[in-house]
Amino acid sequence: MLDIMLSKLLKDIQEKKNFTPFLEVSDEHSGYTIHAEESMEKDLYIGNFQKEGLGDMEKHVTVEEVVRLLKKGSKSGMSEDGGGLWVMLEADRFEYGLRFFFPEKEGRWIVRGFSRLRPERD
């Protein structure tokens, strides 16, 4: 079920060439944390997909970066109860991650968070 959702998310992002598909597979707690590439000062952007929208994400992350994460990222960090999973990738001096959550009451996987962070070790 997760693989089907990941394939659909990848296809939708590639076809639309934007991040609006995240809105379809997120909830009120889903969001992003992004280090901008430009400078080291005031470069951390944190937002909620449903509340703040995708503006900062669209401004600082490319569709190609997310497509590469979905295609080449490794699945790891499955929670003990099977209700959560990370897809992670290190590339271009950043650590990328997509965190997924499976709430029983909704009966579907949702994107809990997207991150593009500078590694603590460079």
GROMACS .gro file of C-alpha atoms in nm:
model
  122
    1MET     CA    1   0.000   0.000   0.000
    2LEU     CA    2   0.288   0.239   0.078
    3ASP     CA    3   0.462   0.158  -0.251
    4ILE     CA    4   0.143   0.237  -0.442
    5MET     CA    5   0.112   0.573  -0.263
    6LEU     CA    6   0.480   0.653  -0.328
    7SER     CA    7   0.444   0.569  -0.699
    8LYS     CA    8   0.134   0.786  -0.731
    9LEU     CA    9   0.298   1.074  -0.543
   10LEU     CA   10   0.605   1.053  -0.770
   11LYS     CA   11   0.392   1.040  -1.085
   12ASP     CA   12   0.173   1.332  -0.975
   13ILE     CA   13   0.471   1.552  -0.882
   14GLN     CA   14   0.640   1.477  -1.215
   15GLU     CA   15   0.324   1.547  -1.416
   16LYS     CA   16   0.223   1.865  -1.231
   17LYS     CA   17   0.584   1.986  -1.187
   18ASN     CA   18   0.495   2.124  -0.844
   19PHE     CA   19   0.433   2.012  -0.486
   20THR     CA   20   0.052   2.031  -0.473
   21PRO     CA   21   0.028   1.647  -0.460
   22PHE     CA   22   0.163   1.674  -0.103
   23LEU     CA   23  -0.163   1.845  -0.006
   24GLU     CA   24  -0.359   1.535  -0.110
   25VAL     CA   25  -0.153   1.297   0.107
   26SER     CA   26  -0.104   1.516   0.413
   27ASP     CA   27  -0.309   1.617   0.715
   28GLU     CA   28  -0.325   1.914   0.954
   29HIS     CA   29   0.000   1.802   1.123
   30SER     CA   30   0.206   1.755   0.805
   31GLY     CA   31   0.481   2.000   0.720
   32TYR     CA   32   0.836   2.072   0.617
   33THR     CA   33   1.172   2.182   0.754
   34ILE     CA   34   1.413   2.325   0.497
   35HIS     CA   35   1.762   2.469   0.506
   36ALA     CA   36   1.796   2.720   0.224
   37GLU     CA   37   2.099   2.696   0.003
   38GLU     CA   38   2.194   3.064  -0.004
   39SER     CA   39   2.335   3.157   0.335
   40MET     CA   40   2.391   3.028   0.683
   41GLU     CA   41   2.188   3.308   0.843
   42LYS     CA   42   1.811   3.289   0.886
   43ASP     CA   43   1.794   3.004   0.644
   44LEU     CA   44   1.573   2.752   0.823
   45TYR     CA   45   1.214   2.743   0.700
   46ILE     CA   46   0.950   2.548   0.890
   47GLY     CA   47   0.593   2.527   0.773
   48ASN     CA   48   0.274   2.328   0.766
   49PHE     CA   49   0.142   2.211   0.429
   50GLN     CA   50  -0.222   2.277   0.516
   51LYS     CA   51  -0.179   2.606   0.707
   52GLU     CA   52   0.112   2.796   0.551
   53GLY     CA   53   0.094   2.630   0.210
   54LEU     CA   54   0.386   2.533  -0.009
   55GLY     CA   55   0.542   2.876  -0.070
   56ASP     CA   56   0.870   2.832   0.118
   57MET     CA   57   0.908   2.478  -0.009
   58GLU     CA   58   0.851   2.585  -0.370
   59LYS     CA   59   1.094   2.874  -0.323
   60HIS     CA   60   1.381   2.670  -0.177
   61VAL     CA   61   1.339   2.312  -0.306
   62THR     CA   62   1.320   2.194  -0.666
   63VAL     CA   63   1.082   1.934  -0.802
   64GLU     CA   64   1.392   1.746  -0.923
   65GLU     CA   65   1.520   1.716  -0.564
   66VAL     CA   66   1.195   1.558  -0.445
   67VAL     CA   67   1.175   1.329  -0.750
   68ARG     CA   68   1.531   1.209  -0.681
   69LEU     CA   69   1.441   1.144  -0.316
   70LEU     CA   70   1.135   0.942  -0.414
   71LYS     CA   71   1.329   0.743  -0.678
   72LYS     CA   72   1.661   0.685  -0.503
   73GLY     CA   73   1.589   0.730  -0.134
   74SER     CA   74   1.627   0.436   0.099
   75LYS     CA   75   1.337   0.325   0.315
   76SER     CA   76   1.444   0.306   0.676
   77GLY     CA   77   1.331   0.369   1.026
   78MET     CA   78   1.015   0.157   1.017
   79SER     CA   79   0.847   0.196   1.353
   80GLU     CA   80   0.796  -0.114   1.566
   81ASP     CA   81   0.421  -0.113   1.509
   82GLY     CA   82   0.462  -0.058   1.134
   83GLY     CA   83   0.285   0.276   1.153
   84GLY     CA   84   0.572   0.498   1.041
   85LEU     CA   85   0.858   0.501   0.791
   86TRP     CA   86   1.134   0.733   0.663
   87VAL     CA   87   1.258   0.764   0.304
   88MET     CA   88   1.604   0.921   0.319
   89LEU     CA   89   1.877   1.034   0.081
   90GLU     CA   90   2.206   1.223   0.115
   91ALA     CA   91   2.297   1.432  -0.190
   92ASP     CA   92   2.443   1.770  -0.281
   93ARG     CA   93   2.549   1.856   0.075
   94PHE     CA   94   2.197   1.793   0.214
   95GLU     CA   95   2.014   1.518   0.396
   96TYR     CA   96   1.667   1.472   0.248
   97GLY     CA   97   1.386   1.294   0.423
   98LEU     CA   98   1.019   1.212   0.383
   99ARG     CA   99   0.841   1.080   0.690
  100PHE     CA  100   0.526   0.875   0.646
  101PHE     CA  101   0.265   0.783   0.903
  102PHE     CA  102  -0.022   0.533   0.891
  103PRO     CA  103  -0.301   0.640   1.127
  104GLU     CA  104  -0.535   0.345   1.180
  105LYS     CA  105  -0.847   0.564   1.186
  106GLU     CA  106  -0.772   0.706   0.839
  107GLY     CA  107  -0.661   0.375   0.692
  108ARG     CA  108  -0.409   0.535   0.456
  109TRP     CA  109  -0.048   0.648   0.450
  110ILE     CA  110   0.007   1.022   0.486
  111VAL     CA  111   0.317   1.237   0.448
  112ARG     CA  112   0.398   1.362   0.796
  113GLY     CA  113   0.700   1.566   0.699
  114PHE     CA  114   0.955   1.664   0.437
  115SER     CA  115   1.302   1.781   0.531
  116ARG     CA  116   1.610   1.908   0.352
  117LEU     CA  117   1.878   1.975   0.610
  118ARG     CA  118   2.249   2.037   0.613
  119PRO     CA  119   2.431   1.749   0.776
  120GLU     CA  120   2.560   1.819   1.125
  121ARG     CA  121   2.893   1.692   1.005
  122ASP     CA  122   3.033   1.846   0.684
   0.00000   0.00000   0.00000
